[in-house]
XYZ file of C-alpha atoms in Angstrom:
505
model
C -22.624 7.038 19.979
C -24.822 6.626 16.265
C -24.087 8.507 13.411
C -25.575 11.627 12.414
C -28.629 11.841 11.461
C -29.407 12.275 7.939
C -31.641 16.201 8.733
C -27.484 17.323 10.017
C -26.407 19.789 7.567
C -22.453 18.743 6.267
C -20.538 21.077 4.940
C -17.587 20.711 2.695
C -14.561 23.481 2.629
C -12.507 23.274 -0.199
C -13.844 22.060 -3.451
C -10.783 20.465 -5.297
C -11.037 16.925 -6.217
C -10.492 15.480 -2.935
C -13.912 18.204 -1.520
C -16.064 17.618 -4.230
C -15.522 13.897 -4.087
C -16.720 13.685 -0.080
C -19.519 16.038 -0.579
C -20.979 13.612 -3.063
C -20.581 10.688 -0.493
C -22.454 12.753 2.183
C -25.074 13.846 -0.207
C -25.937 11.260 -1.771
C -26.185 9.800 1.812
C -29.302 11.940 2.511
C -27.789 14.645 4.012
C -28.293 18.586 3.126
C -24.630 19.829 1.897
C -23.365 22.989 2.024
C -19.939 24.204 -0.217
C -17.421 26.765 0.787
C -14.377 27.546 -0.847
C -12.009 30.719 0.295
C -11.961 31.723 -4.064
C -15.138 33.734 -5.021
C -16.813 31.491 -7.242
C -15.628 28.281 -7.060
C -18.365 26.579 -4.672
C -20.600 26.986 -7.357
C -18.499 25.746 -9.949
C -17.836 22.430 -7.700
C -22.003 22.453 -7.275
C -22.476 21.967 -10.882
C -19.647 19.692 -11.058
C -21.179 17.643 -8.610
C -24.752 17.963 -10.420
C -23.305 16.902 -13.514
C -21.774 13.940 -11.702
C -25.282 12.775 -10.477
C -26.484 13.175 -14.276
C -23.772 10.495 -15.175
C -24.468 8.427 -12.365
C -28.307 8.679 -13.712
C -27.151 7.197 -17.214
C -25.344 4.587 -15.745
C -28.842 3.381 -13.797
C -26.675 3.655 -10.597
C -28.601 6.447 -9.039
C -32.382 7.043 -9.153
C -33.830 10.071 -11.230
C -35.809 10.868 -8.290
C -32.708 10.449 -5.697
C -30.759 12.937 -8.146
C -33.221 15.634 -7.952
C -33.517 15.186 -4.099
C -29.906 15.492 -3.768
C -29.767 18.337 -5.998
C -31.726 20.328 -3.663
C -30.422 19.684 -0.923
C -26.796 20.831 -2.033
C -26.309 24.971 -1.488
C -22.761 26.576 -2.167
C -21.992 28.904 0.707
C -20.851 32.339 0.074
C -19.217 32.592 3.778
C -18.372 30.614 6.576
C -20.985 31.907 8.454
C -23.513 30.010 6.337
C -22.041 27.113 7.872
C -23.571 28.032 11.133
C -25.786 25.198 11.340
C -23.972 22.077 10.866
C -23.373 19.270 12.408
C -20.213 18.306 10.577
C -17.540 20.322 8.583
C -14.980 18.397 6.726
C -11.964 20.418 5.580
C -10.552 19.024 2.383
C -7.901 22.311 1.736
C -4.283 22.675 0.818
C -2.056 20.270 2.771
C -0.608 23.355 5.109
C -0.666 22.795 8.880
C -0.937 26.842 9.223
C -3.685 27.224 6.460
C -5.768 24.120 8.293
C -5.107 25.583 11.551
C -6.614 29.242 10.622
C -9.482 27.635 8.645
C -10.277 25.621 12.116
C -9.913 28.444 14.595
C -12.477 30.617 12.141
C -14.748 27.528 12.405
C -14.269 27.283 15.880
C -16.232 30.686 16.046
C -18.880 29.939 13.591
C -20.985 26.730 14.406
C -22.277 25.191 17.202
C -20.208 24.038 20.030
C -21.919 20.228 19.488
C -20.499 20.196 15.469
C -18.355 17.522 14.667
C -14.832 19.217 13.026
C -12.685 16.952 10.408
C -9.546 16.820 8.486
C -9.119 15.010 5.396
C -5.348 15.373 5.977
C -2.826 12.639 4.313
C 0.044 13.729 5.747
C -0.155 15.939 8.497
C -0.596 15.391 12.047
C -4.194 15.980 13.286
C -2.712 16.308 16.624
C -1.225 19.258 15.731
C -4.092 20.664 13.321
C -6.406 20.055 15.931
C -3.610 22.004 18.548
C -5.088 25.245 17.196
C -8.397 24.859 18.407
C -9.677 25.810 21.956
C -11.554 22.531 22.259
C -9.198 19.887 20.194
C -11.046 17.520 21.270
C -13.834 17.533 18.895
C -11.660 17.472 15.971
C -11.115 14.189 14.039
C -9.101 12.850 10.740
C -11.608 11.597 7.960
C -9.033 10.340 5.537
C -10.874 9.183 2.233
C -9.199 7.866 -0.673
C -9.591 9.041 -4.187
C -11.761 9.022 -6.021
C -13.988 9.410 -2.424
C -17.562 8.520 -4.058
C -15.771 5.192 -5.176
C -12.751 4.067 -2.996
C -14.616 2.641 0.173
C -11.777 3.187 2.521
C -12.136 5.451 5.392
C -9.429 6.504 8.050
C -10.623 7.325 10.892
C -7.760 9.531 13.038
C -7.878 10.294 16.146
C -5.443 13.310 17.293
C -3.954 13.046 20.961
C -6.704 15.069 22.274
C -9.644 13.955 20.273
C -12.711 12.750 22.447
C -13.641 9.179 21.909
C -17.465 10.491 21.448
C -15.980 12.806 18.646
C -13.682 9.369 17.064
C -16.840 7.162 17.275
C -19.342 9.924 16.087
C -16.729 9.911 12.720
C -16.256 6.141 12.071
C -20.357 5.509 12.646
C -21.031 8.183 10.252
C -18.784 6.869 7.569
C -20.310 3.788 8.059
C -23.902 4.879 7.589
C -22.326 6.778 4.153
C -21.860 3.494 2.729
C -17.845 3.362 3.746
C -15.543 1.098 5.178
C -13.840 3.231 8.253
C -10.799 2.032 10.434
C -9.854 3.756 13.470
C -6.404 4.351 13.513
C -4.196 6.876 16.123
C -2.126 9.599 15.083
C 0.522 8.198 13.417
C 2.786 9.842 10.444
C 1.213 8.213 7.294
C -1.560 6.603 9.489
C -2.337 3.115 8.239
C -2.200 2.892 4.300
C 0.704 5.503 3.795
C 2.802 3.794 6.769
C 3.116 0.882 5.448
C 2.718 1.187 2.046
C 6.211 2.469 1.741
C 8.264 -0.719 1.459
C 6.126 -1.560 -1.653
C 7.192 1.287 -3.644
C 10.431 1.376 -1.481
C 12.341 -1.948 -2.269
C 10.941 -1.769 -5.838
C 12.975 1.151 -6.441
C 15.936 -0.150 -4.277
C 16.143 -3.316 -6.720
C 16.235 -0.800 -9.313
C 19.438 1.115 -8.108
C 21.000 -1.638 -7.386
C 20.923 -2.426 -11.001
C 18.901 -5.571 -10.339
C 16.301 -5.470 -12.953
C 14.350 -2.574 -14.842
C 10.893 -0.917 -14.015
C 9.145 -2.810 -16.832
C 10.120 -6.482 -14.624
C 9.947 -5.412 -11.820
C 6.516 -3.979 -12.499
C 5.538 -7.574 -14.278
C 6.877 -9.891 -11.131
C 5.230 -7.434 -8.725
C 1.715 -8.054 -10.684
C 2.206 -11.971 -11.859
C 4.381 -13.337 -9.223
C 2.834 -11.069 -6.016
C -0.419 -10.373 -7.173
C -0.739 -6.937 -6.742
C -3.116 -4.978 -9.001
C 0.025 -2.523 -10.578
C 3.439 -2.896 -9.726
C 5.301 0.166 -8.174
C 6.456 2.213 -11.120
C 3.794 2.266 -13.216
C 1.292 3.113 -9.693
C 4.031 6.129 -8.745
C 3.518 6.704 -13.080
C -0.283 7.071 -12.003
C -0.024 8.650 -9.018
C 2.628 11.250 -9.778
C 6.007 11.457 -8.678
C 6.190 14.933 -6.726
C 2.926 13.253 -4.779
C 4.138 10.187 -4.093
C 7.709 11.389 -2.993
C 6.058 13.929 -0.891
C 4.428 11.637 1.208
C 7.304 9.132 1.413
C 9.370 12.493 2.240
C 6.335 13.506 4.721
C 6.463 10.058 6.540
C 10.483 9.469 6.725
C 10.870 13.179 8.088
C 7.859 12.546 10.690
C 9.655 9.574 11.939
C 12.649 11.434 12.639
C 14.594 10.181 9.166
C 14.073 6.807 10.321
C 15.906 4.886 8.068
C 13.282 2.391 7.350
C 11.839 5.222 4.884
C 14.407 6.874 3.304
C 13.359 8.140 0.392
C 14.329 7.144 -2.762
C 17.534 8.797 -5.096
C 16.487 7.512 -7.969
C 13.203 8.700 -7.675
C 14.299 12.292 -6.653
C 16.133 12.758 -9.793
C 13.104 11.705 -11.911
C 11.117 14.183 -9.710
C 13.927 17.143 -10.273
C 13.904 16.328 -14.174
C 10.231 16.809 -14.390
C 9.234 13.620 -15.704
C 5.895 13.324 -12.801
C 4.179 10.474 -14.692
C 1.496 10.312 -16.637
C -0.095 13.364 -16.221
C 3.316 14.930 -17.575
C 3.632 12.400 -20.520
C 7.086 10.810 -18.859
C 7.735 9.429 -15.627
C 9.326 5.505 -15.469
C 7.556 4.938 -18.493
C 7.330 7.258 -21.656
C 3.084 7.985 -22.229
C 3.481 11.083 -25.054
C 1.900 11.116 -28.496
C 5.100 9.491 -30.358
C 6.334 7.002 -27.482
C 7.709 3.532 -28.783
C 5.745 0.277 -27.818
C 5.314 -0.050 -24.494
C 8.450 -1.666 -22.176
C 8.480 -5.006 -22.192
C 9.585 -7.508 -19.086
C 13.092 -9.123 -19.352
C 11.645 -12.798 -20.336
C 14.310 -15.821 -20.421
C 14.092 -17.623 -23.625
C 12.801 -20.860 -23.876
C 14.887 -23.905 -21.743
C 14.791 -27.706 -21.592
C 13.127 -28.657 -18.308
C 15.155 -31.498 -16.047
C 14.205 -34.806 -16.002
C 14.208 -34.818 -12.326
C 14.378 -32.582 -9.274
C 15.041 -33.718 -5.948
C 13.465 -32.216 -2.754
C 15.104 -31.656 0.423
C 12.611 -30.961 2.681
C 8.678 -29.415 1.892
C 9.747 -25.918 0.336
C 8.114 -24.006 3.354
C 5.865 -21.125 1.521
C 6.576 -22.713 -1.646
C 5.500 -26.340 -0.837
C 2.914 -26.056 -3.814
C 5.518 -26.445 -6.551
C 6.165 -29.747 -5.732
C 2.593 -30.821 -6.809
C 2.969 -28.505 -9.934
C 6.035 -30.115 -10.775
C 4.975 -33.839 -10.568
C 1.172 -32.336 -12.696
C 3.751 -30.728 -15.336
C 5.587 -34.606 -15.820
C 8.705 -33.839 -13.493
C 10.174 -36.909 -11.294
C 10.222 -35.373 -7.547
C 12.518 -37.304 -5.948
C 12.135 -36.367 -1.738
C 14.602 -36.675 1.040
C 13.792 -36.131 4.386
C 15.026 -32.508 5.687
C 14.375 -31.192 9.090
C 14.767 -27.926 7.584
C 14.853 -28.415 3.727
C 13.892 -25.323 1.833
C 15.319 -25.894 -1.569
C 15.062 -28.055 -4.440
C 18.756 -29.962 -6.279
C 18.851 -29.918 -9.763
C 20.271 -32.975 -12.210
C 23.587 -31.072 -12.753
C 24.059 -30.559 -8.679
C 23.148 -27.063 -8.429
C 20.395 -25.852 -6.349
C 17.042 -24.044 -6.980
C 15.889 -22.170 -3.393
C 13.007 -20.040 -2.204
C 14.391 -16.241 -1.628
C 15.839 -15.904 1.947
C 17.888 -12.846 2.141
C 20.868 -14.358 1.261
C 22.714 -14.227 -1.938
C 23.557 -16.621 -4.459
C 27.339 -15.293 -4.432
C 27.759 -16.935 -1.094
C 26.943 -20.387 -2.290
C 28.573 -22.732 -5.010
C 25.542 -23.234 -7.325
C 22.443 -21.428 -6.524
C 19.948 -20.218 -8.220
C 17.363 -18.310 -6.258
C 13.014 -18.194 -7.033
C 10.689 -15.457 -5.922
C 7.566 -15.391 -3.326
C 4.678 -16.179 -5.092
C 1.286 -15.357 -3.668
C -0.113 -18.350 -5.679
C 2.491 -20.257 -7.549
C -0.504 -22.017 -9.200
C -1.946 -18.867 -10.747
C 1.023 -16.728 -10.840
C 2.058 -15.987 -14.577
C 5.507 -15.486 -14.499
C 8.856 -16.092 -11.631
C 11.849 -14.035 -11.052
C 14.879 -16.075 -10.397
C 18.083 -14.637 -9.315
C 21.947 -15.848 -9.302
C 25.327 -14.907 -9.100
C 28.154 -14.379 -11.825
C 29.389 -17.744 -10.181
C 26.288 -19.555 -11.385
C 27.123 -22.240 -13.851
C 25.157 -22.450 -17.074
C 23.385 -25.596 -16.360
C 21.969 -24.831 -13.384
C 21.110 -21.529 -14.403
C 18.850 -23.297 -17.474
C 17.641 -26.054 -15.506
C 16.269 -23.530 -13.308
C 14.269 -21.887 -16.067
C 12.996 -24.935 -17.951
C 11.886 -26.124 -14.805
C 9.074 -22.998 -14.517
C 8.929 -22.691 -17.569
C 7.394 -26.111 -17.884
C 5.164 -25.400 -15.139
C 3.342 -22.859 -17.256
C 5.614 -19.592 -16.148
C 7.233 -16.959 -17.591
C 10.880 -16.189 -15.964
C 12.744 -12.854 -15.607
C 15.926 -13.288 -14.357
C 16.983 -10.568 -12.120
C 20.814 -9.819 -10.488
C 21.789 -11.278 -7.238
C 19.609 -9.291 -5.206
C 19.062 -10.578 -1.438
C 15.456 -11.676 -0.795
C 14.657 -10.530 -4.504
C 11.241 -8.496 -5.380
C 8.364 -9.956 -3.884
C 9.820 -11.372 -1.168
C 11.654 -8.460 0.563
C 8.528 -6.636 -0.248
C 6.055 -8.954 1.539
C 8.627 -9.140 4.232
C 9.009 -5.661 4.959
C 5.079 -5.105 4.871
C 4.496 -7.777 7.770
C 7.258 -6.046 9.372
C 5.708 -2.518 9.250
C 2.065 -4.013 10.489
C 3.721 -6.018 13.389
C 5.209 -2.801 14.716
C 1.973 -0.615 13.985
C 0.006 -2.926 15.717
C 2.739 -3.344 19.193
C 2.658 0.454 18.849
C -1.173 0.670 18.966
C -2.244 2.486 15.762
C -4.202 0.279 14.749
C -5.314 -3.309 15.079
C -4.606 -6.563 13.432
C -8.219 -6.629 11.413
C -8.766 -2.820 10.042
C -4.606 -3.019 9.321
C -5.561 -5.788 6.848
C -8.952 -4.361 5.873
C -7.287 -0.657 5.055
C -3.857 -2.338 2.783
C -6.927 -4.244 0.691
C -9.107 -1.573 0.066
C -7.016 1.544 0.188
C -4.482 0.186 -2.245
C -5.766 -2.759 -3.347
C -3.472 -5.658 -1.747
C -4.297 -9.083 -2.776
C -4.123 -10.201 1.010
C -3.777 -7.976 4.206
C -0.235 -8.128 6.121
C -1.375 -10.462 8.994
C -2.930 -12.778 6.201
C 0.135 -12.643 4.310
C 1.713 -13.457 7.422
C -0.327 -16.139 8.633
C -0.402 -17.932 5.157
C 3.987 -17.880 4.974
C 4.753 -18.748 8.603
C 4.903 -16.890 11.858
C 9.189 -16.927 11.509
C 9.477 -16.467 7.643
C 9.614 -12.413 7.679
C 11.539 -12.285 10.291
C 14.304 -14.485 8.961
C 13.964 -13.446 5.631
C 14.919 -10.174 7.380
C 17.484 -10.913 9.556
C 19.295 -12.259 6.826
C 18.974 -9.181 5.044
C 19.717 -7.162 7.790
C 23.477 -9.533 8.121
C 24.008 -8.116 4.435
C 22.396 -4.104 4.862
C 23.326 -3.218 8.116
C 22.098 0.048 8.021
C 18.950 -0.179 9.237
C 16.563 -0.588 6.872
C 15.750 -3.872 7.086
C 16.350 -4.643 10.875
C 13.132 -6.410 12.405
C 10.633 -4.591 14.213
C 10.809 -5.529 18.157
C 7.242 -6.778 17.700
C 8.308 -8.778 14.513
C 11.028 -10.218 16.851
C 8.822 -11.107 19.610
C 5.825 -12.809 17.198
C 8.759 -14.948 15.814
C 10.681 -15.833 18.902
C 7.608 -17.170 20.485
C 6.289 -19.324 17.520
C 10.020 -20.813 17.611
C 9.594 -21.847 21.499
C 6.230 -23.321 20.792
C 7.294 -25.172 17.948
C 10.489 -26.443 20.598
C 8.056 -27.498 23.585
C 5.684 -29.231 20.706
């Protein structure tokens, strides 16, 4: 099954942001366009819009002169849905209402041609059941682009319980051919990107109520520790609360209030007070006119580094700090450990990668954060308890901060920021992937492009160790027994047989 071909009308219903945004893609394609919207008026509106898009795009010697005013013809508002007649594609891009979707498909249904292609740009609901509506469901697919749709190059490609694979594979060639990256994904609540995207805005927020650090560090170690683009208050900032809860809210009551989703308090209250984010001048952070300077990370003032550390066993994920230590002038003194993981300071007390444990349970321990690159990250979160003595607690940050790092140090929070976060990612993927949504490859291609991961889940997962998440969990789990951080079955199973390998080797 090929694409379309480029002489297929498209047509667009619903001319928001999201609409006007996927006509552009399909235009500037090649393909004719046509624009409906249900208010008199605003197809036109979204036409010039559009236009005046093209003009910009002109400026910016990203688009040909010539390939503007070819476009621009070949883009016609529609004053009905019977003008839609003709095409070989209708994407609807209306309010996120399963009824209002529904009665926009069944009046399709009676309009074009029984060989058109139907699609739902859905985010949240099921296409199963939008596509339920129709008397052939079968040719109804989810086209879930990302915005802004004419940049993002992410494509979701849904298919409902009763969509025909022709219809699925029409879709995903189609997007290709547009220029877009498309992964095929089933049904699923949230699909790929908003599945398992939670735990990144999830456990940010959880480390928050539990009083474990702030937005503005939790925000830093998320970007300089983990890598990601924008940590998880100032992205909900961007996004807008009341969007972003809704679709954690969408996906936790889709799953039957699976407790791996729960929404978040603290965030409900921020949503109930009105503060949305950016776009209503307060949200995490404060944006209006008069704000103070912008929050600032909790950073540890300056510490003597030790003279020495000694390292029992390689530091697992972290086994690059021992080369950055010895570069920064550091005596690493090593001792054999079949299953070292942590590093002893000069006054006794002991530095360790995040587990899922907490430093209360130990005599001296101070706990370090996942890195994605402990070379290039900027700044470490270290954690410990009340128990902690001084010493320890300094030698801990001279240490990094002789390596070149900034350090935030956070409360005694099991498995920390970044690593709980990572943790519960690979744990979401594992069980999308044993559950057949989606596979392995477009899991990891749609968590880098749709929201901008440094690595995919199974690379993430490959790079720490097939066991790491699922300890790091299980020892979690021991101290939140709710739920929430249980492992997956599949999690279980991908850990449980690296273990028996590594026993026969």
């Amino acid at each position: 099954m090929t694409a379309l071909d480029l002489n297929s009308p498209v047509a667009v219903v619903g001319t928001g942001t999201m609409g006007q945004g996927i006509a552009q893609v399909a235009l500037v394609a090649g393909h004719p366009v046509r624009l409906y919207d249900a208010v008199p008026g605003r197809a036109r509106e979204a036409a010039a819009a559009i236009g005046a898009r093209l003009d910009r795009l002109v400026e910016k010697d990203r688009l040909a002169a010539t390939d503007r005013d070819e476009a621009r013809d070949r883009l016609r508002p529609a004053e009905s849905l019977a003008d839609l007649a003709d095409c070989s594609l209708v994407v609807e891009a209306v309010v996120e209402l399963l009824e209002a979707k529904q009665e926009l498909f069944r009046q399709l249904e009676d309009v074009v041609g029984e060989d058109c292609l139907l699609a739902t740009n859905t985010s949240s609901l099921s296409v199963t059941a939008v596509g339920g509506a129709l008397r052939n469901p079968g040719r109804l697919v989810g086209l879930h682009f990302f915005n802004p749709a004419p940049l993002l190059p992410l494509v979701e490609v849904v298919s409902g319980y009763a969509t025909d694979v022709t219809s699925a594979t029409r879709a995903y060639e189609t997007a290709r051919a547009w220029g877009k990256t498309p992964v095929a994904c089933a049904d699923t609540p949230g699909f790929i990107v908003n599945r398992i995207a939670r735990p990144f805005y999830a456990e940010a927020f959880a480390v928050f109520e539990a009083q474990g650090a702030d937005p503005a560090t939790i925000d830093a170690v998320l970007r300089e520790s983990g890598g990601f683009k924008m940590g998880a208050f100032e992205l909900t900032d961007l996004i807008g609360q009341d969007v972003n809860e809704s679709v954690t809210h969408s996906v936790w009551r889709s799953f039957f209030q699976d407790v791996r989703f729960t929404p978040s308090l603290a965030q409900r209250r921020l949503v109930e007070s009105g503060r949305l984010g950016r776009k209503t001048g307060q949200g995490w952070y404060d944006y209006s006119a008069g704000a103070a300077a912008a929050a600032e990370p909790h950073t540890a003032e300056k510490a003597q580094p030790p003279a020495y550390v000694v390292a029992e066993g390689n530091l697992g994920p972290a086994s690059e700090l021992l080369a950055l230590i010895r570069e920064a002038g550091i005596q690493v003194r090593e001792e054999e450990e079949d299953h070292g993981t942590r590093l002893v300071l000069p006054g006794d007390g002991q530095l360790a990668l995040a587990d899922g444990q907490t430093s209360v349970e130990f005599r001296d321990v101070v706990y370090f954060d996942l890195a994605l690159d402990y070379r290039k990250a900027t700044r470490i979160a270290l954690s410990a308890s009340q128990d902690t003595s001084s010493q320890t607690m300094s030698e801990a940050i001279g240490l990094f901060q002789a390596l070149g790092k900034d350090v935030s140090v956070i409360g005694d929070v099991p498995g920390m920021i970044v690593a709980r976060t990572v943790a519960r990612i690979v744990d979401l993927a594992h069980d999308a992937v044993a559950k057949g949504v989606a596979t392995e490859e477009d899991i990891d291609t749609a968590m880098r492009l749709g929201v901008n991961y440094p690595l995919g889940p199974f690379e993430w997962s490959r790079r720490l160790g097939r066991t790491w998440a699922c300890s790091l969990l299980d020892d979690l789990h021991e101290r939140d027994p709710s739920g929430r951080y249980a492992p997956s079955l599949a999690l279980y199973r991908h850990s449980y047989a690296a273990e028996k390998r590594e026993g026969a080797s």
